[in-house]
Coordinates of C-alpha atoms in Angstrom, one line a residue:
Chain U
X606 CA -51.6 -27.3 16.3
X607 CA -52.7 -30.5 17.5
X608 CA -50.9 -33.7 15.7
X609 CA -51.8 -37.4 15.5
X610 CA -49.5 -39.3 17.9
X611 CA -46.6 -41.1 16.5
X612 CA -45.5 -38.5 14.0
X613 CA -42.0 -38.2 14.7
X614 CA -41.3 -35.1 12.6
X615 CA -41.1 -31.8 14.8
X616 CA -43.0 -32.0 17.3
X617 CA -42.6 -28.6 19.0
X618 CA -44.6 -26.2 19.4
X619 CA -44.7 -22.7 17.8
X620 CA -45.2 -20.2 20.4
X621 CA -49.2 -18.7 19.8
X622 CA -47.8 -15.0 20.8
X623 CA -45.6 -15.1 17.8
X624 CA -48.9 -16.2 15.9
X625 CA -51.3 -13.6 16.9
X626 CA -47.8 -10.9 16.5
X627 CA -47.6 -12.2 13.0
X628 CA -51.1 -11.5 11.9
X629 CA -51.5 -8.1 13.4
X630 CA -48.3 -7.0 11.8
X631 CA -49.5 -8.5 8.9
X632 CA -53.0 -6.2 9.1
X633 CA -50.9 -3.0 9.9
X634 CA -48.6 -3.3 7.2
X635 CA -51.6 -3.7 4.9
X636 CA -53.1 -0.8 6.6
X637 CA -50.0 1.1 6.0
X638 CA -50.2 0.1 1.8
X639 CA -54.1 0.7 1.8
X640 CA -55.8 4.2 3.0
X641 CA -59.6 2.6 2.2
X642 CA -60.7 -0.1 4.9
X643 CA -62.4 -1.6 1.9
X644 CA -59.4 -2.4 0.6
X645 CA -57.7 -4.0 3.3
X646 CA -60.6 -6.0 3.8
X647 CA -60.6 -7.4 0.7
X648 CA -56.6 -8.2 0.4
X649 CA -57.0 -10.1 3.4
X650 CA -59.8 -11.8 2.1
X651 CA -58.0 -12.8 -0.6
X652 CA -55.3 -14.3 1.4
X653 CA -57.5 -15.8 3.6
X654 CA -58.7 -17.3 0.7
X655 CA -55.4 -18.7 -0.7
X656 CA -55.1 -20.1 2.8
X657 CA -58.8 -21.9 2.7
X658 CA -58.2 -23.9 -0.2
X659 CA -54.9 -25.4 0.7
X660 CA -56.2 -25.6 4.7
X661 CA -59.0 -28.0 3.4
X662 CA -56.9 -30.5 2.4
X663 CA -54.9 -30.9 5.6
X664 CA -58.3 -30.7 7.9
X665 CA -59.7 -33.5 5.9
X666 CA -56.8 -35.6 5.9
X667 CA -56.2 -35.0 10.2
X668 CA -59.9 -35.2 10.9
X669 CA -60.9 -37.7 8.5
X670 CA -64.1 -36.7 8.4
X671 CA -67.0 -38.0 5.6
X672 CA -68.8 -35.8 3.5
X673 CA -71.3 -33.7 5.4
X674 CA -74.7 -34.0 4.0
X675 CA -76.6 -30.6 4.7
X676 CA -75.6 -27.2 5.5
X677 CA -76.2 -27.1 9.4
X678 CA -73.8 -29.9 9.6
X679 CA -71.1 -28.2 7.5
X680 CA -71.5 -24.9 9.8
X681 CA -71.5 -27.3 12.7
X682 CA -68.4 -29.3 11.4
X683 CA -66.9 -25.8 10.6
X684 CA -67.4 -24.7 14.5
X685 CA -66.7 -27.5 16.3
X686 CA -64.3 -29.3 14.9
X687 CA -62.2 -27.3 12.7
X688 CA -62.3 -24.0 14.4
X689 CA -61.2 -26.0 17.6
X690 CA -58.7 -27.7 15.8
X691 CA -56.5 -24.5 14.2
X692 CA -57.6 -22.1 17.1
X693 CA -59.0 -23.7 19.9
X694 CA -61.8 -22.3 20.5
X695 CA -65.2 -23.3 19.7
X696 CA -67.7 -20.7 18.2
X697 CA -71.5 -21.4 18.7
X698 CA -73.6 -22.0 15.5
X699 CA -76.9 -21.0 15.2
X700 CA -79.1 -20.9 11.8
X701 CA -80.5 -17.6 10.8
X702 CA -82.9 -18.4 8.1
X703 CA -85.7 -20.0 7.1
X704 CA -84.4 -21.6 3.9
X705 CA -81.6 -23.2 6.2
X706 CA -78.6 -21.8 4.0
X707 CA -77.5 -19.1 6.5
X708 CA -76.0 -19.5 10.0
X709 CA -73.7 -16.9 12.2
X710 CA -70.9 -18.2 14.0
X711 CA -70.4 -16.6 17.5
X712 CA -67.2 -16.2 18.5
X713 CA -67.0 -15.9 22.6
X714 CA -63.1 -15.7 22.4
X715 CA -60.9 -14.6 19.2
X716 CA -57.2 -15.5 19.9
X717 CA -56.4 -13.3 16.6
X718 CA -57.6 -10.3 18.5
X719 CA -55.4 -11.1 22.1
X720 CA -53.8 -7.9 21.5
X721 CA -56.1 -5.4 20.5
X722 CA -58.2 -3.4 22.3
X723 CA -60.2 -1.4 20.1
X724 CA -59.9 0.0 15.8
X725 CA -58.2 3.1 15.9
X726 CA -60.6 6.3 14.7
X727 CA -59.6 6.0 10.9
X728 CA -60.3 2.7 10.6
X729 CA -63.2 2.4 11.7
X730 CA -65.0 -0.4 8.8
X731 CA -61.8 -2.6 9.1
X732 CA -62.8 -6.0 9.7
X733 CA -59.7 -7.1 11.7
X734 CA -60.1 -11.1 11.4
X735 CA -61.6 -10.3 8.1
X736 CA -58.6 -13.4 6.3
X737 CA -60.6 -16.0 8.4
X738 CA -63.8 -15.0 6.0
X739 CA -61.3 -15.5 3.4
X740 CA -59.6 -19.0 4.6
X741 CA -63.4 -20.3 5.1
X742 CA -64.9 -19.2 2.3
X743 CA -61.9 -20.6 0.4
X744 CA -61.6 -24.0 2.0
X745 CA -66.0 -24.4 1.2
X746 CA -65.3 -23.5 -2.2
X747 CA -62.5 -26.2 -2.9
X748 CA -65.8 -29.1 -1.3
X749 CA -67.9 -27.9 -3.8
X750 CA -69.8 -25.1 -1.6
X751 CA -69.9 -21.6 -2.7
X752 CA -70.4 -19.4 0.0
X753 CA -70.4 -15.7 1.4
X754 CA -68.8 -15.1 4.4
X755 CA -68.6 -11.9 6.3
X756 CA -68.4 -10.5 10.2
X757 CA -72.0 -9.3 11.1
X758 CA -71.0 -8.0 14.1
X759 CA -67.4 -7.7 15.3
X760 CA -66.1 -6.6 19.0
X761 CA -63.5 -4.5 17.8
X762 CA -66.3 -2.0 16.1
X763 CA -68.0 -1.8 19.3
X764 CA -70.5 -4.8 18.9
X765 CA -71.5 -6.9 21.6
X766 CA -70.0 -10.2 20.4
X767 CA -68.2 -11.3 17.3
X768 CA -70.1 -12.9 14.9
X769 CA -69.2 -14.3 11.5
X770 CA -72.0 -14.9 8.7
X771 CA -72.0 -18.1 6.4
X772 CA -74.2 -17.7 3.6
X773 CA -74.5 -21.0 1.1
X774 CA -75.4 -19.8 -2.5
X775 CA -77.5 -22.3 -4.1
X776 CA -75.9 -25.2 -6.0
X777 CA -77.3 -27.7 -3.8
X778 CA -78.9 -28.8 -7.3
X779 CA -75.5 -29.4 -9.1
X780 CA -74.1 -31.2 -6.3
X781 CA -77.0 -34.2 -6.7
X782 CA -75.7 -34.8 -10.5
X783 CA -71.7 -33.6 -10.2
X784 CA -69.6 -36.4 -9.3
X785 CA -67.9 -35.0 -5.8
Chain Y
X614 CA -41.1 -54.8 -3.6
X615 CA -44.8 -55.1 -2.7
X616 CA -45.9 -51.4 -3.9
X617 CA -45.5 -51.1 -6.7
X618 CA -46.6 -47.4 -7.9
X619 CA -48.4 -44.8 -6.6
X620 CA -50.2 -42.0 -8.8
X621 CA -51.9 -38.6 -7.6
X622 CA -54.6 -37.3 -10.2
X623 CA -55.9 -33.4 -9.6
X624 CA -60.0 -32.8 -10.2
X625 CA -59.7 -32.5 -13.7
X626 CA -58.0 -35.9 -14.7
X627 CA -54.8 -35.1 -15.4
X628 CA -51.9 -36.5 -13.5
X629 CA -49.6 -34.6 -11.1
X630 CA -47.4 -37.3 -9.2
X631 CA -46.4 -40.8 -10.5
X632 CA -43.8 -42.6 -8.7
X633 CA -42.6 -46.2 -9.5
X634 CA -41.6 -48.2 -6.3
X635 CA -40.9 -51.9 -7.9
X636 CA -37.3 -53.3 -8.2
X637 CA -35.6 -53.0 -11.4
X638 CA -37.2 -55.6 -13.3
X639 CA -34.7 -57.9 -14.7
X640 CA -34.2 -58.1 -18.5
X641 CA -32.6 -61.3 -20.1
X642 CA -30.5 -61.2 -22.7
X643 CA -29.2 -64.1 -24.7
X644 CA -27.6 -65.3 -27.9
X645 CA -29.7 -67.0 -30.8
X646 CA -28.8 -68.6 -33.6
X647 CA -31.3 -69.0 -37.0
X648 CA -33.9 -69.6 -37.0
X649 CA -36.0 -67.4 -34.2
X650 CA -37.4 -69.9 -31.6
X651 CA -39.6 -67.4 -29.9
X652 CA -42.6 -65.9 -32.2
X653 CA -42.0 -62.5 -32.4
X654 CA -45.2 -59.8 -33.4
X655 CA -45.1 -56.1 -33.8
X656 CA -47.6 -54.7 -31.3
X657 CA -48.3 -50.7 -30.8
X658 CA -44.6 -49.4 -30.8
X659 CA -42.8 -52.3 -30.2
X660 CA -42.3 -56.1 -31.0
X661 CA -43.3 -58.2 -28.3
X662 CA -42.7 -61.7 -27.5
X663 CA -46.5 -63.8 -28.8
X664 CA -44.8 -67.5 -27.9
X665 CA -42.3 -69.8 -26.8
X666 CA -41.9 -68.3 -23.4
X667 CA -38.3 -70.0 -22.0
X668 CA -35.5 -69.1 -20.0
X669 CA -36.8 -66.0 -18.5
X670 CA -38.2 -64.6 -21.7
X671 CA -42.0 -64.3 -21.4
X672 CA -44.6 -63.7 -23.3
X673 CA -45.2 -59.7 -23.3
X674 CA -41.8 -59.4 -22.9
X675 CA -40.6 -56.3 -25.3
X676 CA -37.7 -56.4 -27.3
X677 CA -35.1 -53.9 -25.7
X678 CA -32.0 -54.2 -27.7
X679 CA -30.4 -56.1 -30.5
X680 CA -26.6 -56.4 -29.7
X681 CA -26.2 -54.3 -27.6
X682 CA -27.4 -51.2 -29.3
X683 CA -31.3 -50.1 -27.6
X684 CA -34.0 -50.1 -30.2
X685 CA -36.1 -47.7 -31.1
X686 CA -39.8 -48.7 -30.9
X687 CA -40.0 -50.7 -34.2
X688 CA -36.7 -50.1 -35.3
X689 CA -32.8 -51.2 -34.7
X690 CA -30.4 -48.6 -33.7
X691 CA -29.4 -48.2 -37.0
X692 CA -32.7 -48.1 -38.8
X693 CA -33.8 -50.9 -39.8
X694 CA -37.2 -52.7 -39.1
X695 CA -36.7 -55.5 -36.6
X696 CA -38.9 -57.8 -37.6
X697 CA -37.2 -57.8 -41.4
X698 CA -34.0 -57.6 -39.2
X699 CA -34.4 -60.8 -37.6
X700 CA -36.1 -63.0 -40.4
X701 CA -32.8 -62.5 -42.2
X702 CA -30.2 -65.2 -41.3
X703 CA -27.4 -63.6 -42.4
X704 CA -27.5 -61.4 -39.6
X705 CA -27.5 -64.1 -36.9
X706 CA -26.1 -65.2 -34.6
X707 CA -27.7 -62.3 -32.7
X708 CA -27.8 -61.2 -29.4
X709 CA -30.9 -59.9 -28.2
X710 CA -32.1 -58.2 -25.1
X711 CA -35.7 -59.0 -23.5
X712 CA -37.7 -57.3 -21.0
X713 CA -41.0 -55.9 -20.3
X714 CA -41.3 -52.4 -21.3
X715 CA -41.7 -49.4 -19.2
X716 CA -44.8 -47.1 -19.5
X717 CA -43.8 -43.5 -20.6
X718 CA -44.5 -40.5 -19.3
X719 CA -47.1 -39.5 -22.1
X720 CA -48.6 -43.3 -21.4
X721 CA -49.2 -42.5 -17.6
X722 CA -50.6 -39.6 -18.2
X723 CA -53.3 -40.7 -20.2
X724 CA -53.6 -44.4 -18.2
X725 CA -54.3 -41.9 -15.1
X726 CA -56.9 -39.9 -17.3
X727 CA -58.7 -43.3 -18.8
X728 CA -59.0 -44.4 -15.0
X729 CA -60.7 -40.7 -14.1
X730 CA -63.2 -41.0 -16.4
X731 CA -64.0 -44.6 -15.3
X732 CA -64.1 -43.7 -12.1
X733 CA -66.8 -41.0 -12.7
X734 CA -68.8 -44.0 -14.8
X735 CA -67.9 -45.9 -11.8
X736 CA -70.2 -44.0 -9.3
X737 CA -72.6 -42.8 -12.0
X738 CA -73.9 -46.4 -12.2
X739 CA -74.1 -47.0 -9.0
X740 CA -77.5 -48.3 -7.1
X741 CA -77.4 -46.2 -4.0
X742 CA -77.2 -42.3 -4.0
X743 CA -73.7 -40.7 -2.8
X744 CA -71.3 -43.4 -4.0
X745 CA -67.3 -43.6 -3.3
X746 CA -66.4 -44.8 -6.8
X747 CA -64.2 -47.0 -8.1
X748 CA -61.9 -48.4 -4.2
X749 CA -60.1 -51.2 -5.8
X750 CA -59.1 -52.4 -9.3
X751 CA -58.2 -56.4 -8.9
X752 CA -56.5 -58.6 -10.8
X753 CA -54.1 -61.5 -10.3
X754 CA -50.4 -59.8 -10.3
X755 CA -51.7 -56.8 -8.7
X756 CA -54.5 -54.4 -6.9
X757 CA -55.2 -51.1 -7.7
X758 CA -56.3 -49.2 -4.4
X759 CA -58.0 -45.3 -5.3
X760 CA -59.1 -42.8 -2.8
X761 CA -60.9 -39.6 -4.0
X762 CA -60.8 -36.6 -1.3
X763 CA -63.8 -34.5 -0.6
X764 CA -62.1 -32.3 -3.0
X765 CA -61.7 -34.2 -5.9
X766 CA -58.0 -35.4 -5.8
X767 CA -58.0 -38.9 -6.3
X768 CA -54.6 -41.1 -4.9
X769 CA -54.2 -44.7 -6.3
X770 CA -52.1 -47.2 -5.1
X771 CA -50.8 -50.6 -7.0
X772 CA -49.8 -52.9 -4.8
X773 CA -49.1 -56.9 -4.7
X774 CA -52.8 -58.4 -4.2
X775 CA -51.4 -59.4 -0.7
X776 CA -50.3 -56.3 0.3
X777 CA -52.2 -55.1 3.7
X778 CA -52.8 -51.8 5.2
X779 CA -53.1 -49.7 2.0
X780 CA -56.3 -48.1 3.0
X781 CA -53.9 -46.5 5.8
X782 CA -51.4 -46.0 3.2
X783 CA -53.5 -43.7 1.3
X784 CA -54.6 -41.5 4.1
X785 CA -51.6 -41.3 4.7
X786 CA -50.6 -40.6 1.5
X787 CA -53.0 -37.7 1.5
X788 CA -51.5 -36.0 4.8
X789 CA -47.9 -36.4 3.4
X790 CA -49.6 -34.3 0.5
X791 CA -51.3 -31.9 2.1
X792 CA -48.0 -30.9 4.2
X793 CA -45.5 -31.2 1.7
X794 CA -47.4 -29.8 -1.7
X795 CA -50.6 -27.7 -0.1
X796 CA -48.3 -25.7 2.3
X797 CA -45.5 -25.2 0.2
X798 CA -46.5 -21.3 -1.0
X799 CA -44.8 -22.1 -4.5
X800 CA -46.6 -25.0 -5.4
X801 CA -49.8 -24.2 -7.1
X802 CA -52.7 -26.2 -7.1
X803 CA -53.8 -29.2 -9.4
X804 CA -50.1 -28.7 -11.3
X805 CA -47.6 -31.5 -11.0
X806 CA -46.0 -32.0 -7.7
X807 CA -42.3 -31.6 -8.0
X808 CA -41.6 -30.8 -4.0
X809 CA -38.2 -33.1 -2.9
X810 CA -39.6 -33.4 0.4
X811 CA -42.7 -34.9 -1.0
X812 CA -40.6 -37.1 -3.0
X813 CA -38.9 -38.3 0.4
X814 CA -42.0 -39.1 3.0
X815 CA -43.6 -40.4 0.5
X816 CA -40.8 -43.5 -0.1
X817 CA -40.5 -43.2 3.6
X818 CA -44.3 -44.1 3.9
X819 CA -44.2 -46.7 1.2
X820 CA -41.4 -48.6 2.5
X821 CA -43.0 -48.4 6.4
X822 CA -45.8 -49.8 4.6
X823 CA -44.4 -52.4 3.3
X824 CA -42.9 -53.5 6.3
X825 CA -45.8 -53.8 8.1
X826 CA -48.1 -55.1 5.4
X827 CA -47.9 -59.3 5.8
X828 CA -46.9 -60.6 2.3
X829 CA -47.3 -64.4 1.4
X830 CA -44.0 -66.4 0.6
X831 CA -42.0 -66.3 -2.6
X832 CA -42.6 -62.6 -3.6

């Protein structure tokens, strides 16, 4: 993870095999516990989601960035900046409604998924990646955006690309009057 | 000492981290002899100095102990009602202890909620659409610095009115609690902050801070 120069405190880095080791022994443990993919799905949501709210916090305070002001900003903040800052890789955004309250992320490279080729038969639903649904949708909630986020399409399953699906739920009217 | 607190309220008002940075404030104690030269008035819990401010003893100043033995609020050690205490003069000469009083914890807590709510009135009444709130508190002893997060935690420094580079301070006040309380996995959110390592950046950024910051002379 990138730092701000001048902090002193460890500066070394943690290897990114060990990272991308950690979370797929993480998923096949949980596969191991679960037999539905439903379930695993949603226990890494979870966690992702325990992970989003406390993420927010330290992206704010690194990036210092001010309050975005509309959706397509927040899915572009979300893809450009914080996505390169925790993974380094930046996903393209494009808005897939109307109404302007859903946009797909398109992932081009996953470093979660260096390792893995394809599901295996049984587990065929299992979204893979499915805790970074979790840490997004966690780290929109804690700014006051509720949101749905889910992989549309996902290489692993045999789609052509990777793509992960913001949905905003509408409170844009609360957040006019609720002191942010 | 030219920070002199720093508190850390979650979304809902209440507070979670309070640290006070000042030097110990020095408390005079001296000797009197009937009758009372300072005017002495009962004031919330405590008596309090009204007038004749001398020698160190100002007006504001609590009483902290009568011979040596700490009061209690309105009351001597032993019982007895201060003020009745010293009107007697059989009970003098009498040595009595001065100081300003400390805020307790009950006190902060609800000082940090008062300021909360104000700071919601703060950017309720404000002109323009999508205000900050309440930045800075001044007054001639001290500022009050507040930053509010995106997500609704809101960090306030006090500082001596001279003080520079608290803006800086609080950002970075906000990264010191984003490592040190968000990522520890037993600290849950919006409950007080008792993480040591907190504890320790945190002086470590206040006294950096005060380094830096340019102070006038004589403080």
């Amino acid at each position: 993870m990138s730092r701000p120069p001048g902090r002193k405190q460890d500066s070394h880095k943690i290897s990114r095999e060990l990272f991308v080791l950690t979370y797929g022994a993480l998923v096949a443990q949980l596969c191991k516990d679960y037999e539905k993919d439903e379930d695993v799905n949603s226990c890494l949501d979870r966690m992702g989601y325990g992970i989003g709210v406390r993420l927010i916090d330290d992206f704010l305070a690194r990036s210092a960035m001010k309050k975005c002001r509309s959706y397509s900003e927040t899915a572009d903040t979300i893809a450009q900046v914080a996505f390169k800052m925790y993974l380094g890789v930046t996903p393209s955004v494009t808005c897939s409604s109307p109404a302007g309250n859903e946009f797909s992320l398109i992932l081009d490279k996953n470093p979660l998924v260096d390792f893995v080729e394809e599901l295996p038969a049984e587990r065929a639903s299992l979204c893979y990646c499915n805790l970074l649904c979790g840490v997004i949708r966690g780290a929109l909630e804690m700014v006051h955006l509720a949101a749905e986020v889910t992989f549309l399409q996902d290489r692993l399953r045999g789609d052509a690309v990777t793509e992960i699906g913001i949905t905003f739920l509408r409170k844009a009217e609360d957040r006019k009057h609720k002191r942010n | 000492m030219a920070i002199f607190s720093v508190y850390v309220v979650n979304k809902a008002g209440g507070l979670i981290y309070q640290l006070d940075h000042y030097a110990p404030r020095a408390d005079t104690e001296k000797t009197f002899s009937f009758p009372l030269d300072l005017v002495l008035r009962p004031h919330d819990e405590r008596v309090v100095v009204a007038f004749g401010q001398r020698d160190g003893i100002r007006v504001g100043h609590a009483v902290l102990a009568i011979n040596g033995a700490e009061v209690n609020g309105r009351f001597t050690a032993d019982g007895k009602d201060v003020m009745e205490f010293l009107s007697n003069p059989a009970n003098y000469p009498v040595s009595i202890r001065f100081g300003r009083h400390r805020l307790s914890s009950n006190e902060k807590l609800m000082l940090a909620s008062m300021f909360h709510s104000l700071f919601a009135i703060g950017s309720q009444l404000s002109p323009e659409v999508g205000s900050s709130g309440i930045e800075m508190l001044e007054t001639d002893t001290f500022k009050l610095h507040c930053f509010q997060t995106l997500t609704g935690i809101k960090f306030m420094v006090l500082a001596d009115p001279r003080q520079a580079g608290i803006d800086a301070l609080l950002r970075k006040i906000y990264e010191i609690y984003s490592d040190f309380a968000l990522k520890n996995p037993f600290y849950s959110l919006e409950m007080p902050i008792r993480c040591e390592l907190f504890d320790q950046n945190l002086k470590l950024a206040l006294e950096v801070a005060e380094k830096a910051g340019p102070f006038g002379p004589g403080s």
